[in-house]
């Protein structure tokens, strides 16, 4: 294409792509969404709004668009507007959506003031699920929703804590400590079985946390099939102070916060992570490096590198 592309979003594993122009010489207007059929090699629909588009999410029946100050939901076939909501200032285009095979579509985005998040059900109409969540005191950096739309993970621009909320009522379930120093969070993601979450930041360490205990409690609360993992359930680590505090029954929110279950170190600073099958995950860096690694689902610890490639070599 002659011109820059700022956003590319694929509709699952189909031939449909959402494109938005970007760069010094945009191919398309930055406030216009292009639906491109890669099989036919042509544009099949266009959607123009009044603001520059920051993020896009596609589902079979819905289009979600985030601008710096608004959330938009459209019907995929008719392009009719389902809902428009004013957001908190969102220069990063922060948005999270469920992506399961059920008909429920849950979305989350910054709302009203710094560190607050609104949850909406866009399955049929655009309906607020609960009051806005006071997720963090500082600006949001990353948010993610599991595929079923039951759990929300959040991190602020400090990058020290990851918090998990229930999307049913917006209540905080737990929080994990990524580290003690401020970092720039790049990504938070859930695995397909809701047993682990992974995160990446600009310090080059991938952290994996176990959420098996959360999944078990929620399943029992909803009268679903119980998870009979018992003592084999993977557990996150604790700091030395936390272990000492446990011995002497000392309660402190800082030392009691769970640390990561497993870690993987890369040389590059900024990256995205996605889970694969058989306790593996993939990392893509801004420099074009690709990693595949595996973690021990019972013991955790240091992850094992399986593959490493430079994807820019063949370009």
mmCIF file of C-alpha atoms in Angstrom:
data_model
loop_
_atom_site.group_PDB
_atom_site.id
_atom_site.type_symbol
_atom_site.label_atom_id
_atom_site.label_comp_id
_atom_site.label_asym_id
_atom_site.label_seq_id
_atom_site.Cartn_x
_atom_site.Cartn_y
_atom_site.Cartn_z
ATOM 1 C CA UNK A 1 0.000 0.000 0.000
ATOM 2 C CA UNK A 2 1.164 3.542 -0.759
ATOM 3 C CA UNK A 3 0.824 5.238 2.619
ATOM 4 C CA UNK A 4 1.112 4.480 6.303
ATOM 5 C CA UNK A 5 -1.113 2.231 8.401
ATOM 6 C CA UNK A 6 -1.435 3.076 12.103
ATOM 7 C CA UNK A 7 -3.813 0.302 13.246
ATOM 8 C CA UNK A 8 -4.360 -3.257 12.017
ATOM 9 C CA UNK A 9 -6.908 -5.484 13.768
ATOM 10 C CA UNK A 10 -7.830 -8.971 12.546
ATOM 11 C CA UNK A 11 -11.271 -10.516 13.038
ATOM 12 C CA UNK A 12 -10.125 -13.707 14.797
ATOM 13 C CA UNK A 13 -8.554 -15.992 12.141
ATOM 14 C CA UNK A 14 -10.511 -14.684 9.186
ATOM 15 C CA UNK A 15 -9.634 -12.721 6.062
ATOM 16 C CA UNK A 16 -11.205 -9.527 7.448
ATOM 17 C CA UNK A 17 -8.952 -6.739 8.713
ATOM 18 C CA UNK A 18 -9.707 -3.355 10.268
ATOM 19 C CA UNK A 19 -7.281 -0.690 9.005
ATOM 20 C CA UNK A 20 -6.705 2.902 10.114
ATOM 21 C CA UNK A 21 -4.217 5.216 8.485
ATOM 22 C CA UNK A 22 -1.167 6.451 10.365
ATOM 23 C CA UNK A 23 2.361 7.798 10.114
ATOM 24 C CA UNK A 24 3.658 10.814 8.192
ATOM 25 C CA UNK A 25 1.706 9.930 5.029
ATOM 26 C CA UNK A 26 -1.463 8.039 6.082
ATOM 27 C CA UNK A 27 -2.973 5.678 3.530
ATOM 28 C CA UNK A 28 -6.455 6.419 4.903
ATOM 29 C CA UNK A 29 -7.844 9.257 7.056
ATOM 30 C CA UNK A 30 -6.979 8.729 10.723
ATOM 31 C CA UNK A 31 -10.654 9.139 11.672
ATOM 32 C CA UNK A 32 -11.858 6.507 9.193
ATOM 33 C CA UNK A 33 -12.082 2.741 9.765
ATOM 34 C CA UNK A 34 -11.531 0.551 6.729
ATOM 35 C CA UNK A 35 -12.766 -3.056 6.665
ATOM 36 C CA UNK A 36 -10.472 -4.880 4.249
ATOM 37 C CA UNK A 37 -11.181 -8.345 2.811
ATOM 38 C CA UNK A 38 -7.745 -9.855 2.247
ATOM 39 C CA UNK A 39 -9.185 -12.768 0.266
ATOM 40 C CA UNK A 40 -10.828 -10.459 -2.251
ATOM 41 C CA UNK A 41 -8.065 -7.883 -1.912
ATOM 42 C CA UNK A 42 -10.435 -4.946 -1.575
ATOM 43 C CA UNK A 43 -12.279 -2.620 0.811
ATOM 44 C CA UNK A 44 -15.743 -3.893 1.715
ATOM 45 C CA UNK A 45 -16.880 -1.112 4.054
ATOM 46 C CA UNK A 46 -15.851 2.233 5.556
ATOM 47 C CA UNK A 47 -16.800 3.924 8.810
ATOM 48 C CA UNK A 48 -15.922 7.562 9.474
ATOM 49 C CA UNK A 49 -16.242 9.321 12.843
ATOM 50 C CA UNK A 50 -15.419 12.844 14.065
ATOM 51 C CA UNK A 51 -12.205 12.027 15.951
ATOM 52 C CA UNK A 52 -8.911 10.259 15.328
ATOM 53 C CA UNK A 53 -9.188 6.538 16.034
ATOM 54 C CA UNK A 54 -6.864 5.241 18.773
ATOM 55 C CA UNK A 55 -7.922 1.563 19.045
ATOM 56 C CA UNK A 56 -10.201 -0.929 17.286
ATOM 57 C CA UNK A 57 -11.663 -4.300 18.291
ATOM 58 C CA UNK A 58 -13.629 -6.604 15.967
ATOM 59 C CA UNK A 59 -16.093 -9.377 16.641
ATOM 60 C CA UNK A 60 -18.358 -11.240 14.225
ATOM 61 C CA UNK A 61 -21.268 -8.913 14.988
ATOM 62 C CA UNK A 62 -19.672 -5.814 16.564
ATOM 63 C CA UNK A 63 -17.098 -3.097 15.922
ATOM 64 C CA UNK A 64 -15.594 -1.300 18.931
ATOM 65 C CA UNK A 65 -13.723 1.982 18.409
ATOM 66 C CA UNK A 66 -11.840 4.038 20.979
ATOM 67 C CA UNK A 67 -10.833 7.649 20.412
ATOM 68 C CA UNK A 68 -9.047 9.876 22.880
ATOM 69 C CA UNK A 69 -12.327 10.900 24.501
ATOM 70 C CA UNK A 70 -15.044 8.477 23.381
ATOM 71 C CA UNK A 71 -16.088 4.827 23.214
ATOM 72 C CA UNK A 72 -18.098 3.728 20.159
ATOM 73 C CA UNK A 73 -19.940 0.447 19.496
ATOM 74 C CA UNK A 74 -21.334 -0.392 16.041
ATOM 75 C CA UNK A 75 -23.197 -3.288 14.467
ATOM 76 C CA UNK A 76 -20.763 -5.039 12.129
ATOM 77 C CA UNK A 77 -23.240 -5.730 9.308
ATOM 78 C CA UNK A 78 -25.270 -2.518 9.266
ATOM 79 C CA UNK A 79 -22.679 -0.114 10.798
ATOM 80 C CA UNK A 80 -25.535 1.287 12.901
ATOM 81 C CA UNK A 81 -24.401 2.884 16.171
ATOM 82 C CA UNK A 82 -25.156 0.783 19.261
ATOM 83 C CA UNK A 83 -23.707 3.159 21.824
ATOM 84 C CA UNK A 84 -21.432 6.157 22.401
ATOM 85 C CA UNK A 85 -19.930 6.944 25.835
ATOM 86 C CA UNK A 86 -17.621 9.775 26.868
ATOM 87 C CA UNK A 87 -14.404 8.393 28.372
ATOM 88 C CA UNK A 88 -11.619 9.802 30.501
ATOM 89 C CA UNK A 89 -8.710 11.238 28.489
ATOM 90 C CA UNK A 90 -7.288 8.167 26.754
ATOM 91 C CA UNK A 91 -4.223 9.029 24.602
ATOM 92 C CA UNK A 92 -3.073 5.382 24.613
ATOM 93 C CA UNK A 93 -6.404 4.081 23.327
ATOM 94 C CA UNK A 94 -6.751 1.690 26.288
ATOM 95 C CA UNK A 95 -9.556 -0.851 25.770
ATOM 96 C CA UNK A 96 -10.218 -4.466 26.774
ATOM 97 C CA UNK A 97 -12.829 -6.855 25.395
ATOM 98 C CA UNK A 98 -13.918 -10.429 26.023
ATOM 99 C CA UNK A 99 -13.432 -12.693 23.030
ATOM 100 C CA UNK A 100 -15.035 -16.013 23.884
ATOM 101 C CA UNK A 101 -17.309 -18.138 21.735
ATOM 102 C CA UNK A 102 -20.373 -17.218 23.801
ATOM 103 C CA UNK A 103 -22.624 -14.343 22.789
ATOM 104 C CA UNK A 104 -21.522 -12.072 25.637
ATOM 105 C CA UNK A 105 -19.305 -9.111 24.784
ATOM 106 C CA UNK A 106 -17.864 -7.290 27.809
ATOM 107 C CA UNK A 107 -15.750 -4.176 27.303
ATOM 108 C CA UNK A 108 -13.707 -2.033 29.700
ATOM 109 C CA UNK A 109 -12.180 1.416 29.217
ATOM 110 C CA UNK A 110 -11.005 4.488 31.219
ATOM 111 C CA UNK A 111 -13.913 6.528 32.583
ATOM 112 C CA UNK A 112 -14.660 9.769 34.461
ATOM 113 C CA UNK A 113 -11.318 10.301 36.232
ATOM 114 C CA UNK A 114 -7.755 9.012 36.577
ATOM 115 C CA UNK A 115 -7.507 5.289 37.373
ATOM 116 C CA UNK A 116 -11.233 4.564 36.985
ATOM 117 C CA UNK A 117 -12.674 1.940 34.616
ATOM 118 C CA UNK A 118 -16.169 1.402 33.244
ATOM 119 C CA UNK A 119 -17.484 -2.063 32.363
ATOM 120 C CA UNK A 120 -20.201 -2.403 29.721
ATOM 121 C CA UNK A 121 -22.118 -5.299 28.197
ATOM 122 C CA UNK A 122 -22.385 -4.681 24.459
ATOM 123 C CA UNK A 123 -23.899 -8.059 23.600
ATOM 124 C CA UNK A 124 -27.220 -6.522 22.545
ATOM 125 C CA UNK A 125 -27.291 -2.913 23.691
ATOM 126 C CA UNK A 126 -24.606 -0.796 25.345
ATOM 127 C CA UNK A 127 -25.365 -1.290 29.046
ATOM 128 C CA UNK A 128 -23.271 -0.379 32.070
ATOM 129 C CA UNK A 129 -22.698 -3.441 34.263
ATOM 130 C CA UNK A 130 -21.869 -1.661 37.534
ATOM 131 C CA UNK A 131 -20.534 1.593 38.954
ATOM 132 C CA UNK A 132 -17.118 2.648 37.669
ATOM 133 C CA UNK A 133 -14.233 0.764 39.287
ATOM 134 C CA UNK A 134 -11.605 2.703 41.239
ATOM 135 C CA UNK A 135 -8.812 0.491 39.954
ATOM 136 C CA UNK A 136 -5.758 2.684 40.675
ATOM 137 C CA UNK A 137 -4.831 6.086 42.074
ATOM 138 C CA UNK A 138 -2.606 6.878 39.089
ATOM 139 C CA UNK A 139 -3.128 6.664 35.327
ATOM 140 C CA UNK A 140 -4.018 3.352 33.711
ATOM 141 C CA UNK A 141 -1.357 1.614 31.617
ATOM 142 C CA UNK A 142 -2.838 -1.786 30.704
ATOM 143 C CA UNK A 143 -6.152 -3.591 31.107
ATOM 144 C CA UNK A 144 -7.287 -7.024 29.943
ATOM 145 C CA UNK A 145 -10.438 -9.196 30.120
ATOM 146 C CA UNK A 146 -10.456 -12.980 29.936
ATOM 147 C CA UNK A 147 -12.245 -14.546 26.974
ATOM 148 C CA UNK A 148 -15.380 -15.403 28.992
ATOM 149 C CA UNK A 149 -15.677 -11.821 30.207
ATOM 150 C CA UNK A 150 -15.676 -12.709 33.913
ATOM 151 C CA UNK A 151 -12.301 -11.277 35.026
ATOM 152 C CA UNK A 152 -10.613 -7.907 34.518
ATOM 153 C CA UNK A 153 -6.860 -7.385 35.056
ATOM 154 C CA UNK A 154 -5.444 -3.872 35.443
ATOM 155 C CA UNK A 155 -2.137 -2.060 35.918
ATOM 156 C CA UNK A 156 -1.294 1.608 36.403
ATOM 157 C CA UNK A 157 1.551 3.676 34.971
ATOM 158 C CA UNK A 158 3.594 2.780 38.058
ATOM 159 C CA UNK A 159 3.608 -0.867 36.960
ATOM 160 C CA UNK A 160 4.186 -2.279 40.438
ATOM 161 C CA UNK A 161 0.801 -3.934 41.001
ATOM 162 C CA UNK A 162 -1.622 -5.974 38.919
ATOM 163 C CA UNK A 163 -5.178 -6.081 40.227
ATOM 164 C CA UNK A 164 -7.914 -8.575 39.370
ATOM 165 C CA UNK A 165 -11.607 -7.609 39.470
ATOM 166 C CA UNK A 166 -14.871 -9.481 38.939
ATOM 167 C CA UNK A 167 -16.772 -8.100 35.963
ATOM 168 C CA UNK A 168 -20.093 -9.119 37.544
ATOM 169 C CA UNK A 169 -19.961 -6.481 40.281
ATOM 170 C CA UNK A 170 -16.643 -4.654 39.841
ATOM 171 C CA UNK A 171 -15.257 -5.910 43.155
ATOM 172 C CA UNK A 172 -11.515 -6.453 43.541
ATOM 173 C CA UNK A 173 -10.644 -10.124 44.002
ATOM 174 C CA UNK A 174 -6.897 -9.950 44.537
ATOM 175 C CA UNK A 175 -3.692 -8.183 43.513
ATOM 176 C CA UNK A 176 -0.187 -9.273 42.556
ATOM 177 C CA UNK A 177 3.106 -7.439 42.900
ATOM 178 C CA UNK A 178 5.150 -7.291 39.686
ATOM 179 C CA UNK A 179 8.011 -5.475 41.420
ATOM 180 C CA UNK A 180 9.004 -2.534 43.572
ATOM 181 C CA UNK A 181 10.276 -0.121 40.914
ATOM 182 C CA UNK A 182 8.228 1.925 38.468
ATOM 183 C CA UNK A 183 8.125 0.483 34.937
ATOM 184 C CA UNK A 184 6.209 1.062 31.723
ATOM 185 C CA UNK A 185 3.731 -1.800 31.379
ATOM 186 C CA UNK A 186 3.309 -3.058 27.808
ATOM 187 C CA UNK A 187 0.811 -5.876 28.101
ATOM 188 C CA UNK A 188 -1.368 -8.012 30.391
ATOM 189 C CA UNK A 189 -3.029 -11.177 29.069
ATOM 190 C CA UNK A 190 -4.968 -14.217 30.319
ATOM 191 C CA UNK A 191 -4.270 -17.773 29.210
ATOM 192 C CA UNK A 192 -7.094 -19.732 27.571
ATOM 193 C CA UNK A 193 -7.872 -21.817 30.689
ATOM 194 C CA UNK A 194 -7.925 -18.986 33.252
ATOM 195 C CA UNK A 195 -5.074 -20.528 35.226
ATOM 196 C CA UNK A 196 -2.388 -17.913 34.548
ATOM 197 C CA UNK A 197 -1.926 -14.304 33.503
ATOM 198 C CA UNK A 198 1.226 -12.876 31.941
ATOM 199 C CA UNK A 199 2.588 -9.354 31.760
ATOM 200 C CA UNK A 200 5.470 -7.549 30.066
ATOM 201 C CA UNK A 201 7.125 -4.190 30.652
ATOM 202 C CA UNK A 202 10.033 -2.081 29.454
ATOM 203 C CA UNK A 203 12.519 -3.802 31.777
ATOM 204 C CA UNK A 204 12.564 -6.993 29.677
ATOM 205 C CA UNK A 205 11.214 -9.448 32.269
ATOM 206 C CA UNK A 206 8.074 -11.455 31.509
ATOM 207 C CA UNK A 207 6.111 -12.282 34.672
ATOM 208 C CA UNK A 208 3.549 -15.078 34.922
ATOM 209 C CA UNK A 209 1.097 -15.263 37.843
ATOM 210 C CA UNK A 210 -1.144 -18.134 38.857
ATOM 211 C CA UNK A 211 -4.876 -17.329 39.059
ATOM 212 C CA UNK A 212 -5.962 -20.934 39.584
ATOM 213 C CA UNK A 213 -7.179 -20.157 43.109
ATOM 214 C CA UNK A 214 -9.363 -17.329 41.785
ATOM 215 C CA UNK A 215 -10.841 -19.565 39.085
ATOM 216 C CA UNK A 216 -11.631 -22.227 41.670
ATOM 217 C CA UNK A 217 -13.401 -19.814 44.024
ATOM 218 C CA UNK A 218 -15.459 -18.273 41.209
ATOM 219 C CA UNK A 219 -16.474 -21.705 39.899
ATOM 220 C CA UNK A 220 -17.666 -22.769 43.342
ATOM 221 C CA UNK A 221 -19.454 -19.446 43.877
ATOM 222 C CA UNK A 222 -21.322 -19.894 40.587
ATOM 223 C CA UNK A 223 -22.103 -23.556 41.397
ATOM 224 C CA UNK A 224 -20.049 -24.733 38.455
ATOM 225 C CA UNK A 225 -17.891 -27.856 38.362
ATOM 226 C CA UNK A 226 -15.361 -27.667 41.182
ATOM 227 C CA UNK A 227 -11.670 -27.589 40.477
ATOM 228 C CA UNK A 228 -10.185 -30.491 42.407
ATOM 229 C CA UNK A 229 -6.565 -29.385 42.237
ATOM 230 C CA UNK A 230 -6.103 -29.291 45.998
ATOM 231 C CA UNK A 231 -2.457 -29.108 47.074
ATOM 232 C CA UNK A 232 -1.279 -29.382 43.456
ATOM 233 C CA UNK A 233 -2.797 -25.996 42.634
ATOM 234 C CA UNK A 234 0.006 -23.692 41.401
ATOM 235 C CA UNK A 235 0.822 -20.982 43.929
ATOM 236 C CA UNK A 236 2.550 -17.641 43.418
ATOM 237 C CA UNK A 237 5.711 -16.879 45.334
ATOM 238 C CA UNK A 238 6.133 -14.524 48.284
ATOM 239 C CA UNK A 239 8.963 -12.213 49.228
ATOM 240 C CA UNK A 240 11.374 -13.207 52.002
ATOM 241 C CA UNK A 241 9.641 -10.687 54.272
ATOM 242 C CA UNK A 242 6.318 -12.273 53.428
ATOM 243 C CA UNK A 243 7.587 -15.729 54.360
ATOM 244 C CA UNK A 244 9.007 -14.444 57.646
ATOM 245 C CA UNK A 245 5.791 -12.566 58.355
ATOM 246 C CA UNK A 246 3.826 -15.761 57.792
ATOM 247 C CA UNK A 247 5.922 -17.614 60.346
ATOM 248 C CA UNK A 248 5.193 -14.976 62.996
ATOM 249 C CA UNK A 249 1.600 -14.314 61.858
ATOM 250 C CA UNK A 250 2.428 -10.723 60.865
ATOM 251 C CA UNK A 251 -0.154 -9.210 58.516
ATOM 252 C CA UNK A 252 0.961 -6.467 56.131
ATOM 253 C CA UNK A 253 -0.480 -5.697 52.696
ATOM 254 C CA UNK A 254 2.960 -5.016 51.196
ATOM 255 C CA UNK A 255 4.756 -8.140 52.364
ATOM 256 C CA UNK A 256 1.684 -10.373 51.913
ATOM 257 C CA UNK A 257 1.131 -9.464 48.250
ATOM 258 C CA UNK A 258 1.864 -12.419 45.972
ATOM 259 C CA UNK A 259 4.815 -12.281 43.578
ATOM 260 C CA UNK A 260 5.096 -13.932 40.171
ATOM 261 C CA UNK A 261 4.850 -17.678 39.732
ATOM 262 C CA UNK A 262 7.314 -17.804 36.821
ATOM 263 C CA UNK A 263 9.700 -15.423 35.002
ATOM 264 C CA UNK A 264 11.364 -15.145 31.620
ATOM 265 C CA UNK A 265 14.130 -12.634 30.845
ATOM 266 C CA UNK A 266 14.729 -11.117 27.410
ATOM 267 C CA UNK A 267 17.286 -8.532 26.261
ATOM 268 C CA UNK A 268 14.801 -6.197 24.572
ATOM 269 C CA UNK A 269 12.828 -3.647 26.570
ATOM 270 C CA UNK A 270 9.317 -3.436 25.079
ATOM 271 C CA UNK A 271 7.259 -6.492 24.135
ATOM 272 C CA UNK A 272 3.864 -8.183 23.912
ATOM 273 C CA UNK A 273 3.049 -11.641 25.295
ATOM 274 C CA UNK A 274 0.491 -14.270 24.276
ATOM 275 C CA UNK A 275 -0.136 -17.763 25.662
ATOM 276 C CA UNK A 276 0.077 -20.883 23.523
ATOM 277 C CA UNK A 277 -0.714 -24.547 24.138
ATOM 278 C CA UNK A 278 1.001 -26.958 26.530
ATOM 279 C CA UNK A 279 2.231 -24.338 29.027
ATOM 280 C CA UNK A 280 3.996 -22.198 26.439
ATOM 281 C CA UNK A 281 3.893 -18.512 25.608
ATOM 282 C CA UNK A 282 5.142 -16.235 22.845
ATOM 283 C CA UNK A 283 6.860 -12.854 23.069
ATOM 284 C CA UNK A 284 7.098 -10.289 20.252
ATOM 285 C CA UNK A 285 9.404 -7.304 20.808
ATOM 286 C CA UNK A 286 9.406 -3.818 19.269
ATOM 287 C CA UNK A 287 12.735 -4.699 17.627
ATOM 288 C CA UNK A 288 11.136 -7.575 15.724
ATOM 289 C CA UNK A 289 12.422 -10.429 17.894
ATOM 290 C CA UNK A 290 10.253 -13.498 18.481
ATOM 291 C CA UNK A 291 10.563 -15.828 21.473
ATOM 292 C CA UNK A 292 8.777 -19.014 22.414
ATOM 293 C CA UNK A 293 9.207 -20.278 25.979
ATOM 294 C CA UNK A 294 7.714 -22.826 28.372
ATOM 295 C CA UNK A 295 6.914 -22.667 32.088
ATOM 296 C CA UNK A 296 6.485 -25.441 34.639
ATOM 297 C CA UNK A 297 2.735 -25.373 35.519
ATOM 298 C CA UNK A 298 3.353 -26.852 38.975
ATOM 299 C CA UNK A 299 6.661 -25.420 40.180
ATOM 300 C CA UNK A 300 6.995 -22.197 38.198
ATOM 301 C CA UNK A 301 10.411 -20.536 38.502
ATOM 302 C CA UNK A 302 12.580 -19.657 35.518
ATOM 303 C CA UNK A 303 11.036 -20.353 32.125
ATOM 304 C CA UNK A 304 12.818 -22.337 29.414
ATOM 305 C CA UNK A 305 13.452 -20.757 26.013
ATOM 306 C CA UNK A 306 12.281 -22.987 23.153
ATOM 307 C CA UNK A 307 12.830 -20.741 20.143
ATOM 308 C CA UNK A 308 14.195 -17.315 19.200
ATOM 309 C CA UNK A 309 14.022 -15.572 15.801
ATOM 310 C CA UNK A 310 14.608 -12.164 14.282
ATOM 311 C CA UNK A 311 11.524 -11.587 12.158
ATOM 312 C CA UNK A 312 12.994 -8.549 10.405
ATOM 313 C CA UNK A 313 15.846 -10.509 8.790
ATOM 314 C CA UNK A 314 13.734 -11.712 5.876
ATOM 315 C CA UNK A 315 12.007 -8.369 5.211
#
